[in-house]
Amino acid sequence: MAPQLPYRVMRDIFERFRAHEPEPKGELEHTNAFTLLVAVLLSAQATDKGVNRATRALFEQVSTPQEMLELGEERLIEHIRTIGLYRNKAKNVMKLCCILVEEYGGEVPNSRAALQGLPGVGRKTANVVLNMWWGMPAQAVDTHIFRLANRTGIAPGKDVVAVERAIEDNVPADFARHAHHWMILHGRYICVARKPKCAVCLIEDLCPKEGVE
Protein backbone atom coordinates (compact mmCIF):
# COMPACT_ATOMS: atom_id res chain seq x y z
CA MET A 1 0.00 0.00 0.00
CA ALA A 2 1.50 3.30 -1.09
CA PRO A 3 1.16 6.34 1.21
CA GLN A 4 -1.50 8.93 0.44
CA LEU A 5 -0.33 11.28 -2.31
CA PRO A 6 -0.05 15.02 -1.60
CA TYR A 7 -2.88 17.27 -2.77
CA ARG A 8 -0.86 18.87 -5.57
CA VAL A 9 0.02 15.47 -7.03
CA MET A 10 -3.62 14.40 -6.78
CA ARG A 11 -4.67 17.47 -8.77
CA ASP A 12 -2.03 16.73 -11.41
CA ILE A 13 -3.28 13.15 -11.77
CA PHE A 14 -6.93 14.03 -12.19
CA GLU A 15 -6.18 16.98 -14.45
CA ARG A 16 -4.43 14.50 -16.76
CA PHE A 17 -7.35 12.06 -16.56
CA ARG A 18 -9.77 14.88 -17.42
CA ALA A 19 -7.68 16.18 -20.30
CA HIS A 20 -7.51 12.67 -21.77
CA GLU A 21 -11.22 11.86 -21.26
CA PRO A 22 -13.32 14.88 -20.23
CA GLU A 23 -16.61 12.95 -19.98
CA PRO A 24 -15.84 9.32 -19.09
CA LYS A 25 -18.74 6.89 -19.44
CA GLY A 26 -19.56 3.57 -17.85
CA GLU A 27 -19.54 0.60 -20.21
CA LEU A 28 -22.79 -1.06 -19.12
CA GLU A 29 -25.54 -0.50 -21.70
CA HIS A 30 -28.85 0.81 -20.32
CA THR A 31 -31.81 2.98 -21.27
CA ASN A 32 -33.01 4.34 -17.91
CA ALA A 33 -32.39 4.09 -14.16
CA PHE A 34 -34.13 0.72 -13.94
CA THR A 35 -32.19 -1.00 -16.71
CA LEU A 36 -28.98 0.48 -15.29
CA LEU A 37 -29.81 -0.95 -11.87
CA VAL A 38 -30.48 -4.38 -13.36
CA ALA A 39 -27.30 -4.28 -15.46
CA VAL A 40 -25.14 -3.33 -12.48
CA LEU A 41 -26.72 -6.06 -10.34
CA LEU A 42 -26.00 -8.60 -13.09
CA SER A 43 -22.40 -7.41 -13.45
CA ALA A 44 -21.27 -8.78 -10.09
CA GLN A 45 -18.54 -11.37 -10.81
CA ALA A 46 -19.11 -10.85 -14.54
CA THR A 47 -17.65 -8.59 -17.21
CA ASP A 48 -19.48 -5.56 -18.57
CA LYS A 49 -19.11 -6.97 -22.09
CA GLY A 50 -20.71 -10.24 -21.04
CA VAL A 51 -23.59 -8.43 -19.35
CA ASN A 52 -24.15 -6.23 -22.40
CA ARG A 53 -24.35 -9.28 -24.69
CA ALA A 54 -26.97 -10.82 -22.41
CA THR A 55 -29.09 -7.70 -21.84
CA ARG A 56 -29.34 -6.17 -25.32
CA ALA A 57 -32.29 -8.31 -26.34
CA LEU A 58 -33.71 -8.24 -22.81
CA PHE A 59 -33.80 -4.44 -22.63
CA GLU A 60 -35.49 -4.26 -26.01
CA GLN A 61 -38.43 -6.07 -24.37
CA VAL A 62 -38.20 -4.76 -20.81
CA SER A 63 -37.63 -1.22 -19.53
CA THR A 64 -39.70 -1.07 -16.32
CA PRO A 65 -40.13 -3.20 -13.19
CA GLN A 66 -43.70 -4.05 -14.20
CA GLU A 67 -42.57 -5.28 -17.61
CA MET A 68 -39.92 -7.44 -15.91
CA LEU A 69 -42.55 -8.99 -13.66
CA GLU A 70 -44.71 -9.69 -16.69
CA LEU A 71 -41.73 -11.30 -18.44
CA GLY A 72 -41.28 -13.68 -15.52
CA GLU A 73 -38.28 -15.31 -13.88
CA GLU A 74 -37.89 -18.22 -16.30
CA ARG A 75 -37.85 -16.02 -19.39
CA LEU A 76 -35.44 -13.69 -17.65
CA ILE A 77 -33.14 -16.66 -17.02
CA GLU A 78 -33.21 -17.47 -20.74
CA HIS A 79 -31.70 -14.03 -21.41
CA ILE A 80 -29.04 -14.05 -18.69
CA ARG A 81 -28.01 -17.71 -18.65
CA THR A 82 -24.49 -16.84 -19.84
CA ILE A 83 -23.86 -14.64 -16.78
CA GLY A 84 -22.36 -16.14 -13.64
CA LEU A 85 -24.76 -16.86 -10.75
CA TYR A 86 -27.67 -16.20 -13.12
CA ARG A 87 -30.30 -18.09 -11.14
CA ASN A 88 -29.69 -16.21 -7.91
CA LYS A 89 -29.44 -12.92 -9.80
CA ALA A 90 -32.74 -13.62 -11.55
CA LYS A 91 -34.45 -14.22 -8.21
CA ASN A 92 -33.08 -10.95 -6.85
CA VAL A 93 -34.19 -9.03 -9.95
CA MET A 94 -37.75 -10.32 -9.61
CA LYS A 95 -37.88 -9.56 -5.86
CA LEU A 96 -36.41 -6.12 -6.53
CA CYS A 97 -39.09 -5.44 -9.15
CA CYS A 98 -41.86 -6.37 -6.75
CA ILE A 99 -40.54 -3.88 -4.19
CA LEU A 100 -40.10 -1.14 -6.78
CA VAL A 101 -43.68 -1.57 -7.98
CA GLU A 102 -45.27 -1.94 -4.55
CA GLU A 103 -43.24 0.59 -2.55
CA TYR A 104 -41.79 3.07 -5.05
CA GLY A 105 -44.45 3.35 -7.74
CA GLY A 106 -42.22 1.59 -10.25
CA GLU A 107 -39.44 4.18 -9.87
CA VAL A 108 -35.85 3.57 -8.81
CA PRO A 109 -35.09 5.48 -5.58
CA ASN A 110 -32.16 7.88 -5.61
CA SER A 111 -30.80 7.40 -2.11
CA ARG A 112 -28.07 4.95 -1.15
CA ALA A 113 -30.01 3.63 1.83
CA ALA A 114 -33.14 2.92 -0.24
CA LEU A 115 -31.12 1.27 -3.00
CA GLN A 116 -29.23 -0.92 -0.54
CA GLY A 117 -32.57 -2.06 0.86
CA LEU A 118 -33.33 -3.78 -2.45
CA PRO A 119 -32.48 -7.49 -2.93
CA GLY A 120 -29.06 -8.05 -4.46
CA VAL A 121 -28.07 -4.38 -4.23
CA GLY A 122 -24.97 -3.68 -2.17
CA ARG A 123 -23.08 -0.47 -1.53
CA LYS A 124 -21.05 -0.71 -4.74
CA THR A 125 -24.12 -1.26 -6.93
CA ALA A 126 -25.94 1.60 -5.24
CA ASN A 127 -22.99 3.94 -5.74
CA VAL A 128 -22.69 3.06 -9.44
CA VAL A 129 -26.37 3.87 -10.02
CA LEU A 130 -26.18 7.11 -8.03
CA ASN A 131 -23.10 8.18 -9.97
CA MET A 132 -24.06 7.10 -13.47
CA TRP A 133 -27.74 8.05 -13.49
CA TRP A 134 -28.03 10.95 -11.07
CA GLY A 135 -24.53 12.35 -11.41
CA MET A 136 -23.80 12.15 -7.70
CA PRO A 137 -20.12 12.01 -6.63
CA ALA A 138 -20.59 8.48 -5.26
CA GLN A 139 -17.49 6.28 -5.40
CA ALA A 140 -18.05 2.62 -6.24
CA VAL A 141 -14.89 0.66 -5.44
CA ASP A 142 -14.34 -2.55 -7.40
CA THR A 143 -11.18 -4.66 -7.74
CA HIS A 144 -9.73 -2.35 -10.41
CA ILE A 145 -10.16 0.79 -8.33
CA PHE A 146 -8.98 -0.94 -5.14
CA ARG A 147 -5.77 -2.02 -6.87
CA LEU A 148 -5.16 1.35 -8.52
CA ALA A 149 -5.92 3.32 -5.37
CA ASN A 150 -3.40 1.37 -3.30
CA ARG A 151 -0.73 0.98 -5.97
CA THR A 152 -0.63 4.69 -6.80
CA GLY A 153 -1.43 6.23 -3.42
CA ILE A 154 -4.49 8.00 -4.82
CA ALA A 155 -6.66 6.53 -2.06
CA PRO A 156 -4.94 3.84 0.01
CA GLY A 157 -7.06 1.64 2.24
CA LYS A 158 -7.18 -1.88 3.67
CA ASP A 159 -10.70 -2.60 2.37
CA VAL A 160 -13.15 -1.20 -0.15
CA VAL A 161 -14.93 1.01 2.37
CA ALA A 162 -11.63 2.55 3.48
CA VAL A 163 -10.69 3.20 -0.15
CA GLU A 164 -14.11 4.71 -0.85
CA ARG A 165 -13.70 7.09 2.08
CA ALA A 166 -10.15 7.96 1.03
CA ILE A 167 -11.40 8.86 -2.46
CA GLU A 168 -14.14 11.04 -0.97
CA ASP A 169 -11.68 12.71 1.42
CA ASN A 170 -8.69 13.21 -0.88
CA VAL A 171 -9.83 13.58 -4.49
CA PRO A 172 -10.32 17.32 -5.18
CA ALA A 173 -14.02 18.15 -5.24
CA ASP A 174 -14.06 19.36 -8.85
CA PHE A 175 -13.02 15.87 -9.99
CA ALA A 176 -15.29 13.91 -7.64
CA ARG A 177 -18.16 13.22 -10.04
CA HIS A 178 -16.02 11.43 -12.64
CA ALA A 179 -13.32 10.03 -10.33
CA HIS A 180 -14.98 6.61 -10.27
CA HIS A 181 -14.98 6.24 -14.05
CA TRP A 182 -11.49 7.62 -14.60
CA MET A 183 -10.11 5.22 -12.02
CA ILE A 184 -12.02 2.14 -13.13
CA LEU A 185 -11.09 2.62 -16.79
CA HIS A 186 -7.44 3.25 -15.91
CA GLY A 187 -7.37 0.20 -13.67
CA ARG A 188 -9.17 -1.98 -16.20
CA TYR A 189 -7.04 -1.12 -19.24
CA ILE A 190 -3.73 0.40 -18.08
CA CYS A 191 -2.94 -0.31 -14.42
CA VAL A 192 -3.83 -3.99 -14.76
CA ALA A 193 -3.09 -6.54 -12.06
CA ARG A 194 -0.22 -8.28 -13.83
CA LYS A 195 2.29 -6.38 -15.92
CA PRO A 196 0.72 -2.92 -15.70
CA LYS A 197 1.21 -0.89 -18.86
CA CYS A 198 3.46 1.76 -17.31
CA ALA A 199 5.01 2.68 -20.67
CA VAL A 200 1.69 4.16 -21.86
CA CYS A 201 0.41 5.37 -18.47
CA LEU A 202 -0.70 9.01 -18.21
CA ILE A 203 0.51 9.26 -14.62
CA GLU A 204 3.62 7.05 -14.74
CA ASP A 205 5.92 9.84 -13.50
CA LEU A 206 3.63 10.56 -10.51
CA CYS A 207 3.09 6.94 -9.42
CA PRO A 208 5.18 5.23 -6.71
CA LYS A 209 4.34 1.85 -8.34
CA GLU A 210 3.76 0.14 -5.02
CA GLY A 211 3.99 -3.62 -5.49
CA VAL A 212 4.93 -3.41 -9.18
CA GLU A 213 7.91 -5.56 -10.01
GROMACS .gro file of C-alpha atoms in nm:
model
  213
    1MET     CA    1   0.000   0.000   0.000
    2ALA     CA    2   0.150   0.330  -0.109
    3PRO     CA    3   0.116   0.634   0.121
    4GLN     CA    4  -0.150   0.893   0.044
    5LEU     CA    5  -0.033   1.128  -0.231
    6PRO     CA    6  -0.005   1.502  -0.160
    7TYR     CA    7  -0.288   1.727  -0.277
    8ARG     CA    8  -0.086   1.887  -0.557
    9VAL     CA    9   0.002   1.547  -0.703
   10MET     CA   10  -0.362   1.440  -0.678
   11ARG     CA   11  -0.467   1.747  -0.877
   12ASP     CA   12  -0.203   1.673  -1.141
   13ILE     CA   13  -0.328   1.315  -1.177
   14PHE     CA   14  -0.693   1.403  -1.219
   15GLU     CA   15  -0.618   1.698  -1.445
   16ARG     CA   16  -0.443   1.450  -1.676
   17PHE     CA   17  -0.735   1.206  -1.656
   18ARG     CA   18  -0.977   1.488  -1.742
   19ALA     CA   19  -0.768   1.618  -2.030
   20HIS     CA   20  -0.751   1.267  -2.177
   21GLU     CA   21  -1.122   1.186  -2.126
   22PRO     CA   22  -1.332   1.488  -2.023
   23GLU     CA   23  -1.661   1.295  -1.998
   24PRO     CA   24  -1.584   0.932  -1.909
   25LYS     CA   25  -1.874   0.689  -1.944
   26GLY     CA   26  -1.956   0.357  -1.785
   27GLU     CA   27  -1.954   0.060  -2.021
   28LEU     CA   28  -2.279  -0.106  -1.912
   29GLU     CA   29  -2.554  -0.050  -2.170
   30HIS     CA   30  -2.885   0.081  -2.032
   31THR     CA   31  -3.181   0.298  -2.127
   32ASN     CA   32  -3.301   0.434  -1.791
   33ALA     CA   33  -3.239   0.409  -1.416
   34PHE     CA   34  -3.413   0.072  -1.394
   35THR     CA   35  -3.219  -0.100  -1.671
   36LEU     CA   36  -2.898   0.048  -1.529
   37LEU     CA   37  -2.981  -0.095  -1.187
   38VAL     CA   38  -3.048  -0.438  -1.336
   39ALA     CA   39  -2.730  -0.428  -1.546
   40VAL     CA   40  -2.514  -0.333  -1.248
   41LEU     CA   41  -2.672  -0.606  -1.034
   42LEU     CA   42  -2.600  -0.860  -1.309
   43SER     CA   43  -2.240  -0.741  -1.345
   44ALA     CA   44  -2.127  -0.878  -1.009
   45GLN     CA   45  -1.854  -1.137  -1.081
   46ALA     CA   46  -1.911  -1.085  -1.454
   47THR     CA   47  -1.765  -0.859  -1.721
   48ASP     CA   48  -1.948  -0.556  -1.857
   49LYS     CA   49  -1.911  -0.697  -2.209
   50GLY     CA   50  -2.071  -1.024  -2.104
   51VAL     CA   51  -2.359  -0.843  -1.935
   52ASN     CA   52  -2.415  -0.623  -2.240
   53ARG     CA   53  -2.435  -0.928  -2.469
   54ALA     CA   54  -2.697  -1.082  -2.241
   55THR     CA   55  -2.909  -0.770  -2.184
   56ARG     CA   56  -2.934  -0.617  -2.532
   57ALA     CA   57  -3.229  -0.831  -2.634
   58LEU     CA   58  -3.371  -0.824  -2.281
   59PHE     CA   59  -3.380  -0.444  -2.263
   60GLU     CA   60  -3.549  -0.426  -2.601
   61GLN     CA   61  -3.843  -0.607  -2.437
   62VAL     CA   62  -3.820  -0.476  -2.081
   63SER     CA   63  -3.763  -0.122  -1.953
   64THR     CA   64  -3.970  -0.107  -1.632
   65PRO     CA   65  -4.013  -0.320  -1.319
   66GLN     CA   66  -4.370  -0.405  -1.420
   67GLU     CA   67  -4.257  -0.528  -1.761
   68MET     CA   68  -3.992  -0.744  -1.591
   69LEU     CA   69  -4.255  -0.899  -1.366
   70GLU     CA   70  -4.471  -0.969  -1.669
   71LEU     CA   71  -4.173  -1.130  -1.844
   72GLY     CA   72  -4.128  -1.368  -1.552
   73GLU     CA   73  -3.828  -1.531  -1.388
   74GLU     CA   74  -3.789  -1.822  -1.630
   75ARG     CA   75  -3.785  -1.602  -1.939
   76LEU     CA   76  -3.544  -1.369  -1.765
   77ILE     CA   77  -3.314  -1.666  -1.702
   78GLU     CA   78  -3.321  -1.747  -2.074
   79HIS     CA   79  -3.170  -1.403  -2.141
   80ILE     CA   80  -2.904  -1.405  -1.869
   81ARG     CA   81  -2.801  -1.771  -1.865
   82THR     CA   82  -2.449  -1.684  -1.984
   83ILE     CA   83  -2.386  -1.464  -1.678
   84GLY     CA   84  -2.236  -1.614  -1.364
   85LEU     CA   85  -2.476  -1.686  -1.075
   86TYR     CA   86  -2.767  -1.620  -1.312
   87ARG     CA   87  -3.030  -1.809  -1.114
   88ASN     CA   88  -2.969  -1.621  -0.791
   89LYS     CA   89  -2.944  -1.292  -0.980
   90ALA     CA   90  -3.274  -1.362  -1.155
   91LYS     CA   91  -3.445  -1.422  -0.821
   92ASN     CA   92  -3.308  -1.095  -0.685
   93VAL     CA   93  -3.419  -0.903  -0.995
   94MET     CA   94  -3.775  -1.032  -0.961
   95LYS     CA   95  -3.788  -0.956  -0.586
   96LEU     CA   96  -3.641  -0.612  -0.653
   97CYS     CA   97  -3.909  -0.544  -0.915
   98CYS     CA   98  -4.186  -0.637  -0.675
   99ILE     CA   99  -4.054  -0.388  -0.419
  100LEU     CA  100  -4.010  -0.114  -0.678
  101VAL     CA  101  -4.368  -0.157  -0.798
  102GLU     CA  102  -4.527  -0.194  -0.455
  103GLU     CA  103  -4.324   0.059  -0.255
  104TYR     CA  104  -4.179   0.307  -0.505
  105GLY     CA  105  -4.445   0.335  -0.774
  106GLY     CA  106  -4.222   0.159  -1.025
  107GLU     CA  107  -3.944   0.418  -0.987
  108VAL     CA  108  -3.585   0.357  -0.881
  109PRO     CA  109  -3.509   0.548  -0.558
  110ASN     CA  110  -3.216   0.788  -0.561
  111SER     CA  111  -3.080   0.740  -0.211
  112ARG     CA  112  -2.807   0.495  -0.115
  113ALA     CA  113  -3.001   0.363   0.183
  114ALA     CA  114  -3.314   0.292  -0.024
  115LEU     CA  115  -3.112   0.127  -0.300
  116GLN     CA  116  -2.923  -0.092  -0.054
  117GLY     CA  117  -3.257  -0.206   0.086
  118LEU     CA  118  -3.333  -0.378  -0.245
  119PRO     CA  119  -3.248  -0.749  -0.293
  120GLY     CA  120  -2.906  -0.805  -0.446
  121VAL     CA  121  -2.807  -0.438  -0.423
  122GLY     CA  122  -2.497  -0.368  -0.217
  123ARG     CA  123  -2.308  -0.047  -0.153
  124LYS     CA  124  -2.105  -0.071  -0.474
  125THR     CA  125  -2.412  -0.126  -0.693
  126ALA     CA  126  -2.594   0.160  -0.524
  127ASN     CA  127  -2.299   0.394  -0.574
  128VAL     CA  128  -2.269   0.306  -0.944
  129VAL     CA  129  -2.637   0.387  -1.002
  130LEU     CA  130  -2.618   0.711  -0.803
  131ASN     CA  131  -2.310   0.818  -0.997
  132MET     CA  132  -2.406   0.710  -1.347
  133TRP     CA  133  -2.774   0.805  -1.349
  134TRP     CA  134  -2.803   1.095  -1.107
  135GLY     CA  135  -2.453   1.235  -1.141
  136MET     CA  136  -2.380   1.215  -0.770
  137PRO     CA  137  -2.012   1.201  -0.663
  138ALA     CA  138  -2.059   0.848  -0.526
  139GLN     CA  139  -1.749   0.628  -0.540
  140ALA     CA  140  -1.805   0.262  -0.624
  141VAL     CA  141  -1.489   0.066  -0.544
  142ASP     CA  142  -1.434  -0.255  -0.740
  143THR     CA  143  -1.118  -0.466  -0.774
  144HIS     CA  144  -0.973  -0.235  -1.041
  145ILE     CA  145  -1.016   0.079  -0.833
  146PHE     CA  146  -0.898  -0.094  -0.514
  147ARG     CA  147  -0.577  -0.202  -0.687
  148LEU     CA  148  -0.516   0.135  -0.852
  149ALA     CA  149  -0.592   0.332  -0.537
  150ASN     CA  150  -0.340   0.137  -0.330
  151ARG     CA  151  -0.073   0.098  -0.597
  152THR     CA  152  -0.063   0.469  -0.680
  153GLY     CA  153  -0.143   0.623  -0.342
  154ILE     CA  154  -0.449   0.800  -0.482
  155ALA     CA  155  -0.666   0.653  -0.206
  156PRO     CA  156  -0.494   0.384   0.001
  157GLY     CA  157  -0.706   0.164   0.224
  158LYS     CA  158  -0.718  -0.188   0.367
  159ASP     CA  159  -1.070  -0.260   0.237
  160VAL     CA  160  -1.315  -0.120  -0.015
  161VAL     CA  161  -1.493   0.101   0.237
  162ALA     CA  162  -1.163   0.255   0.348
  163VAL     CA  163  -1.069   0.320  -0.015
  164GLU     CA  164  -1.411   0.471  -0.085
  165ARG     CA  165  -1.370   0.709   0.208
  166ALA     CA  166  -1.015   0.796   0.103
  167ILE     CA  167  -1.140   0.886  -0.246
  168GLU     CA  168  -1.414   1.104  -0.097
  169ASP     CA  169  -1.168   1.271   0.142
  170ASN     CA  170  -0.869   1.321  -0.088
  171VAL     CA  171  -0.983   1.358  -0.449
  172PRO     CA  172  -1.032   1.732  -0.518
  173ALA     CA  173  -1.402   1.815  -0.524
  174ASP     CA  174  -1.406   1.936  -0.885
  175PHE     CA  175  -1.302   1.587  -0.999
  176ALA     CA  176  -1.529   1.391  -0.764
  177ARG     CA  177  -1.816   1.322  -1.004
  178HIS     CA  178  -1.602   1.143  -1.264
  179ALA     CA  179  -1.332   1.003  -1.033
  180HIS     CA  180  -1.498   0.661  -1.027
  181HIS     CA  181  -1.498   0.624  -1.405
  182TRP     CA  182  -1.149   0.762  -1.460
  183MET     CA  183  -1.011   0.522  -1.202
  184ILE     CA  184  -1.202   0.214  -1.313
  185LEU     CA  185  -1.109   0.262  -1.679
  186HIS     CA  186  -0.744   0.325  -1.591
  187GLY     CA  187  -0.737   0.020  -1.367
  188ARG     CA  188  -0.917  -0.198  -1.620
  189TYR     CA  189  -0.704  -0.112  -1.924
  190ILE     CA  190  -0.373   0.040  -1.808
  191CYS     CA  191  -0.294  -0.031  -1.442
  192VAL     CA  192  -0.383  -0.399  -1.476
  193ALA     CA  193  -0.309  -0.654  -1.206
  194ARG     CA  194  -0.022  -0.828  -1.383
  195LYS     CA  195   0.229  -0.638  -1.592
  196PRO     CA  196   0.072  -0.292  -1.570
  197LYS     CA  197   0.121  -0.089  -1.886
  198CYS     CA  198   0.346   0.176  -1.731
  199ALA     CA  199   0.501   0.268  -2.067
  200VAL     CA  200   0.169   0.416  -2.186
  201CYS     CA  201   0.041   0.537  -1.847
  202LEU     CA  202  -0.070   0.901  -1.821
  203ILE     CA  203   0.051   0.926  -1.462
  204GLU     CA  204   0.362   0.705  -1.474
  205ASP     CA  205   0.592   0.984  -1.350
  206LEU     CA  206   0.363   1.056  -1.051
  207CYS     CA  207   0.309   0.694  -0.942
  208PRO     CA  208   0.518   0.523  -0.671
  209LYS     CA  209   0.434   0.185  -0.834
  210GLU     CA  210   0.376   0.014  -0.502
  211GLY     CA  211   0.399  -0.362  -0.549
  212VAL     CA  212   0.493  -0.341  -0.918
  213GLU     CA  213   0.791  -0.556  -1.001
   0.00000   0.00000   0.00000
